[in-house]
Amino acid sequence: MSIDALADEFTALRSQLIAVAYRLTGSLSDAEDAVQESWLRLAGLPDGKRAEIRDRKGWLTTVVGRICLDRLKSAAVQRERYVGQWLPEPIITPLGSPGEDPLEAAVRDEGTRMAAMVVLDKLSPEQRVSFVLHDAFSVPFGEIADILGVSADAARQHASRGRRTLRDAQPPPRASLAEQQQVLDRFMAAVASGNVQAVAEVLHPDAVLIGDSNGRARTTRQVMAGAGKIIRFFSGLLRIYRPGALGGGRALLVNGDLGFYLPPASGGDGYLDLDAHLGTFAIQDGRVVAIYDQCNPDKLSRVPG
């Protein structure tokens, strides 16, 4: 096979490989690097070695899995120094009809939405690799065992432990974009107006708020649980930011779900400057059950201007 034909085949597989790598790492930049590295390794093989690969999709998935396992292990060390909570890097795609961009294809899978990605962070690197590759992408345990450097039975056990960990933590199913739009409009209008009762009506009683800033922007550093606490939190924000600052956002698709982007805004006259924020939600029974507030500037670099 010519290198051009090989490149065309790789391009056709790219969206799935991005989805694999992103679900394993929670980092879009790491995912793209892992997929690019898998291509370099494939293209760098001698012609004879490449010809021996009968299942290039499986080979590339295995290579991506091995690279991502290394990234996961190093990320675990880095997060020990992370300030506050850590959220996956968001994938931002255009509103409207889905296109053929690999990222747009990747976020159609419910497993890549923010709520599902947050749940995966409960797993160890070995559990995450075993669970995601086997349950989401049907990679045999024998191949997963090669990635982990363990027996097939051990890989199977890692996946089983991962399933048990996630069993009680699975987020609600993805709501339709129409329902998301309705709930988001109600929530943003309630927050912008300072109507505490309206905010309470759109929040699920068990709602949680998770902020990610790495200490570089203002958000909650601890997981905030319960509608009452979240309402008091937003009431406090209305007092420290200039009137209207929290209502000037625009809608975006974030990991396939509707989200909103609040651009930075100047304070003055006793008000604080507003940092940029990217918000995503999980919805259950027509109410917001989780809010993910991303304001780490390093993870907002791909937000379109």
Coordinates of C-alpha atoms in Angstrom, one line a residue:
M1 CA 0.0 0.0 0.0
S2 CA 1.3 3.4 -0.9
I3 CA 1.8 6.0 1.8
D4 CA -1.0 8.2 0.3
A5 CA -3.4 5.3 0.4
L6 CA -2.3 4.6 4.0
A7 CA -2.9 8.3 4.9
D8 CA -6.4 8.1 3.4
E9 CA -7.2 5.0 5.5
F10 CA -5.8 6.7 8.6
T11 CA -7.9 9.8 8.0
A12 CA -11.0 7.7 7.8
L13 CA -10.1 6.2 11.3
R14 CA -9.1 9.5 12.8
S15 CA -12.4 10.4 14.5
Q16 CA -12.6 7.1 16.3
L17 CA -9.0 7.3 17.4
I18 CA -9.6 10.8 18.7
A19 CA -12.6 9.5 20.6
V20 CA -10.6 6.7 22.1
A21 CA -7.7 9.0 23.1
Y22 CA -10.0 11.7 24.5
R23 CA -12.0 9.3 26.6
L24 CA -8.8 7.8 28.0
T25 CA -7.1 11.1 28.8
G26 CA -9.8 13.8 29.2
S27 CA -7.4 16.1 27.4
L28 CA -8.0 17.1 23.8
S29 CA -4.4 18.2 23.3
D30 CA -3.1 14.9 24.6
A31 CA -5.6 13.0 22.5
E32 CA -4.5 14.8 19.3
D33 CA -0.9 14.2 20.2
A34 CA -1.5 10.5 20.8
V35 CA -3.3 10.0 17.5
Q36 CA -0.6 11.9 15.6
E37 CA 2.1 9.8 17.3
S38 CA 0.2 6.6 16.3
W39 CA 0.3 7.8 12.6
L40 CA 4.0 8.5 12.8
R41 CA 4.7 5.0 14.2
L42 CA 2.6 3.4 11.5
A43 CA 4.1 5.5 8.7
G44 CA 7.6 4.9 10.1
L45 CA 7.4 1.1 9.8
P46 CA 9.2 -0.6 7.0
D47 CA 6.9 -1.7 4.1
G48 CA 7.3 -5.3 5.1
K49 CA 6.3 -4.7 8.7
R50 CA 3.3 -2.6 7.7
A51 CA 2.1 -5.4 5.4
E52 CA 2.1 -7.8 8.3
I53 CA -0.6 -5.7 10.1
R54 CA -3.9 -7.3 9.1
D55 CA -6.1 -5.1 11.3
R56 CA -4.7 -1.5 11.1
K57 CA -7.7 -0.1 13.0
G58 CA -7.0 -2.5 15.9
W59 CA -3.2 -1.9 15.7
L60 CA -3.7 1.9 15.8
T61 CA -6.2 1.7 18.7
T62 CA -3.7 -0.4 20.7
V63 CA -0.9 2.0 20.0
V64 CA -3.1 5.0 21.0
G65 CA -4.2 3.1 24.2
R66 CA -0.5 2.5 25.2
I67 CA 0.4 6.1 24.6
C68 CA -2.6 7.3 26.6
L69 CA -1.8 5.0 29.5
D70 CA 1.5 6.7 29.9
R71 CA -0.2 10.1 29.7
L72 CA -2.7 9.0 32.4
K73 CA 0.0 7.9 34.7
S74 CA 2.0 11.2 34.4
A75 CA -1.2 13.2 34.7
A76 CA -2.0 11.6 38.0
V77 CA 1.3 13.0 39.4
Q78 CA 0.7 16.4 37.9
R79 CA -2.8 16.7 39.4
E80 CA -1.4 16.3 42.9
R81 CA -0.2 19.9 42.4
Y82 CA -3.4 21.1 40.7
V83 CA -5.2 23.8 42.6
G84 CA -8.9 22.9 43.2
Q85 CA -10.9 20.5 41.0
W86 CA -9.9 19.2 37.6
L87 CA -12.3 19.0 34.7
P88 CA -11.7 17.5 31.3
E89 CA -10.6 19.8 28.5
P90 CA -13.7 20.8 26.6
I91 CA -14.3 20.0 23.0
I92 CA -16.1 22.9 21.3
T93 CA -17.8 22.4 18.0
P94 CA -20.1 24.6 15.9
L95 CA -23.9 24.8 16.6
G96 CA -26.0 23.5 13.7
S97 CA -25.9 20.5 11.5
P98 CA -23.0 18.1 12.4
G99 CA -20.1 18.1 10.0
E100 CA -17.4 15.6 9.1
D101 CA -14.7 17.1 11.3
P102 CA -13.2 14.3 13.5
L103 CA -14.0 16.3 16.7
E104 CA -17.7 16.8 15.6
A105 CA -17.9 13.0 15.0
A106 CA -16.3 12.2 18.3
V107 CA -18.7 14.2 20.4
R108 CA -21.8 12.5 19.0
D109 CA -21.0 9.6 21.3
E110 CA -22.7 10.0 24.7
G111 CA -19.5 8.7 26.3
T112 CA -17.6 12.0 25.4
R113 CA -20.1 14.4 27.0
M114 CA -18.7 16.3 30.0
A115 CA -20.9 14.5 32.6
A116 CA -19.6 11.1 31.4
M117 CA -16.0 12.2 31.2
V118 CA -16.1 13.5 34.8
V119 CA -17.3 10.1 36.0
L120 CA -14.3 8.4 34.2
D121 CA -11.9 10.3 36.4
K122 CA -13.0 8.1 39.3
L123 CA -11.0 5.2 37.8
S124 CA -7.4 4.3 38.1
P125 CA -5.4 4.5 34.8
E126 CA -5.5 0.7 34.4
Q127 CA -9.3 0.5 35.1
R128 CA -10.0 3.3 32.7
V129 CA -8.0 1.8 29.8
S130 CA -9.5 -1.6 30.3
F131 CA -13.1 -0.3 30.7
V132 CA -13.0 2.2 27.9
L133 CA -11.2 0.1 25.3
H134 CA -13.3 -3.1 26.0
D135 CA -16.8 -1.7 26.8
A136 CA -16.8 1.3 24.5
F137 CA -14.6 0.1 21.6
S138 CA -14.8 -3.7 21.8
V139 CA -11.0 -4.2 22.1
P140 CA -10.3 -7.8 23.2
F141 CA -8.9 -8.3 26.7
G142 CA -5.9 -10.0 25.2
E143 CA -4.9 -6.8 23.4
I144 CA -5.7 -4.7 26.4
A145 CA -3.4 -7.0 28.5
D146 CA -0.5 -6.3 26.1
I147 CA -1.1 -2.5 26.6
L148 CA -1.1 -2.9 30.4
G149 CA 1.6 -5.5 30.6
V150 CA -0.6 -7.9 32.6
S151 CA -2.5 -11.1 31.9
A152 CA -5.9 -11.1 30.1
D153 CA -7.5 -12.2 33.3
A154 CA -6.0 -9.2 35.1
A155 CA -7.2 -6.8 32.4
R156 CA -10.7 -8.3 32.7
Q157 CA -10.6 -7.7 36.5
H158 CA -9.5 -4.0 35.9
A159 CA -12.5 -3.5 33.6
S160 CA -14.8 -5.3 36.1
R161 CA -13.6 -3.0 39.0
G162 CA -14.1 0.0 36.8
R163 CA -17.7 -1.0 36.0
R164 CA -18.5 -1.5 39.7
T165 CA -17.0 2.0 40.5
L166 CA -19.1 3.6 37.8
R167 CA -22.3 1.7 38.5
D168 CA -23.7 4.2 41.0
A169 CA -22.1 7.3 39.4
Q170 CA -23.4 7.2 35.8
P171 CA -24.9 10.5 34.8
P172 CA -28.5 10.8 33.4
P173 CA -29.0 10.2 29.7
R174 CA -28.2 13.1 27.3
A175 CA -31.2 15.4 27.0
S176 CA -32.3 16.6 23.6
L177 CA -30.8 19.9 22.4
A178 CA -34.3 21.4 22.5
E179 CA -34.7 20.5 26.2
Q180 CA -31.2 21.7 26.9
Q181 CA -31.9 25.0 25.2
Q182 CA -35.1 25.5 27.3
V183 CA -33.4 24.7 30.6
L184 CA -30.4 26.7 29.8
D185 CA -32.5 29.8 28.8
R186 CA -34.4 29.5 32.1
F187 CA -31.2 29.1 34.1
M188 CA -29.3 32.0 32.5
A189 CA -32.3 34.3 32.7
A190 CA -32.8 33.5 36.4
V191 CA -29.1 34.0 37.3
A192 CA -28.9 37.3 35.3
S193 CA -32.0 38.7 36.9
G194 CA -31.0 37.7 40.4
N195 CA -34.3 35.9 40.9
V196 CA -33.4 33.3 43.6
Q197 CA -36.8 31.5 43.4
A198 CA -36.4 31.1 39.6
V199 CA -32.9 29.7 40.1
A200 CA -34.2 27.3 42.7
E201 CA -36.9 26.1 40.3
V202 CA -34.4 25.2 37.6
L203 CA -31.9 23.4 39.9
H204 CA -32.4 19.8 40.9
P205 CA -32.3 19.5 44.7
D206 CA -29.2 17.3 44.4
A207 CA -27.4 19.5 41.9
V208 CA -23.6 19.8 42.1
L209 CA -21.3 22.6 40.9
I210 CA -17.7 21.8 39.9
G211 CA -15.3 24.5 39.0
D212 CA -11.9 24.2 37.4
S213 CA -9.4 27.2 37.4
N214 CA -6.1 25.8 38.8
G215 CA -6.1 28.9 41.0
R216 CA -6.0 31.2 38.0
A217 CA -9.6 32.4 38.0
R218 CA -12.5 32.8 40.4
T219 CA -14.7 29.7 40.9
T220 CA -15.5 27.2 43.6
R221 CA -12.4 25.1 44.5
Q222 CA -14.5 22.4 46.2
V223 CA -17.3 20.4 44.8
M224 CA -20.5 22.3 45.8
A225 CA -23.4 19.9 46.5
G226 CA -27.0 20.9 47.0
A227 CA -29.3 23.4 45.3
G228 CA -29.2 25.7 48.4
K229 CA -25.5 26.1 48.4
I230 CA -25.4 26.8 44.7
I231 CA -28.1 29.4 44.9
R232 CA -26.2 31.2 47.7
F233 CA -23.0 31.0 45.6
F234 CA -24.7 32.6 42.5
S235 CA -26.4 35.2 44.8
G236 CA -22.9 36.2 46.0
L237 CA -21.6 36.4 42.4
L238 CA -24.3 38.9 41.6
R239 CA -23.0 41.2 44.3
I240 CA -19.4 41.2 43.2
Y241 CA -19.8 41.5 39.4
R242 CA -21.1 44.4 37.5
P243 CA -24.9 44.1 36.7
G244 CA -25.5 42.2 33.5
A245 CA -22.0 40.6 33.4
L246 CA -23.4 37.2 34.1
G247 CA -26.0 37.5 31.4
G248 CA -23.8 38.4 28.4
G249 CA -22.8 34.9 27.4
R250 CA -23.3 33.0 24.1
A251 CA -24.4 29.4 23.4
L252 CA -21.8 26.9 22.2
L253 CA -21.7 23.1 21.7
V254 CA -19.4 21.7 24.4
N255 CA -18.7 18.0 24.1
G256 CA -21.9 17.6 22.1
D257 CA -24.1 19.4 24.7
L258 CA -25.3 22.9 24.8
G259 CA -23.1 25.2 26.9
F260 CA -22.5 28.9 27.4
Y261 CA -19.4 31.0 27.2
L262 CA -19.1 34.2 29.4
P263 CA -16.3 36.4 28.0
P264 CA -14.1 38.3 30.4
A265 CA -15.6 41.6 31.5
S266 CA -14.1 44.6 33.3
G267 CA -15.3 45.6 36.8
G268 CA -14.7 49.0 38.3
D269 CA -16.9 51.1 40.6
G270 CA -16.4 48.5 43.3
Y271 CA -17.1 45.5 41.1
L272 CA -14.5 42.8 40.3
D273 CA -13.3 41.9 36.9
L274 CA -15.1 38.8 35.5
D275 CA -12.9 36.0 34.2
A276 CA -13.9 34.0 31.1
H277 CA -16.1 31.0 31.9
L278 CA -17.3 28.1 29.9
G279 CA -20.3 26.3 31.5
T280 CA -21.8 22.9 30.7
F281 CA -24.7 21.1 32.3
A282 CA -26.2 17.7 33.0
I283 CA -30.0 17.7 33.0
Q284 CA -32.4 15.3 34.8
D285 CA -36.2 15.6 34.9
G286 CA -36.1 19.0 33.2
R287 CA -33.7 20.5 35.9
V288 CA -30.0 21.1 36.1
V289 CA -28.4 18.3 38.1
A290 CA -24.7 19.3 37.4
I291 CA -22.9 22.5 36.4
Y292 CA -19.3 22.3 35.1
D293 CA -17.6 25.7 35.3
Q294 CA -14.4 25.7 33.3
C295 CA -12.4 28.9 33.7
N296 CA -8.8 27.6 33.6
P297 CA -7.4 29.8 30.7
D298 CA -5.2 26.9 29.5
K299 CA -8.4 24.9 28.7
L300 CA -10.2 27.8 27.1
S301 CA -7.7 28.5 24.3
R302 CA -9.9 26.9 21.6
V303 CA -13.0 28.9 22.4
P304 CA -13.8 30.8 19.1
G305 CA -13.6 34.5 19.4

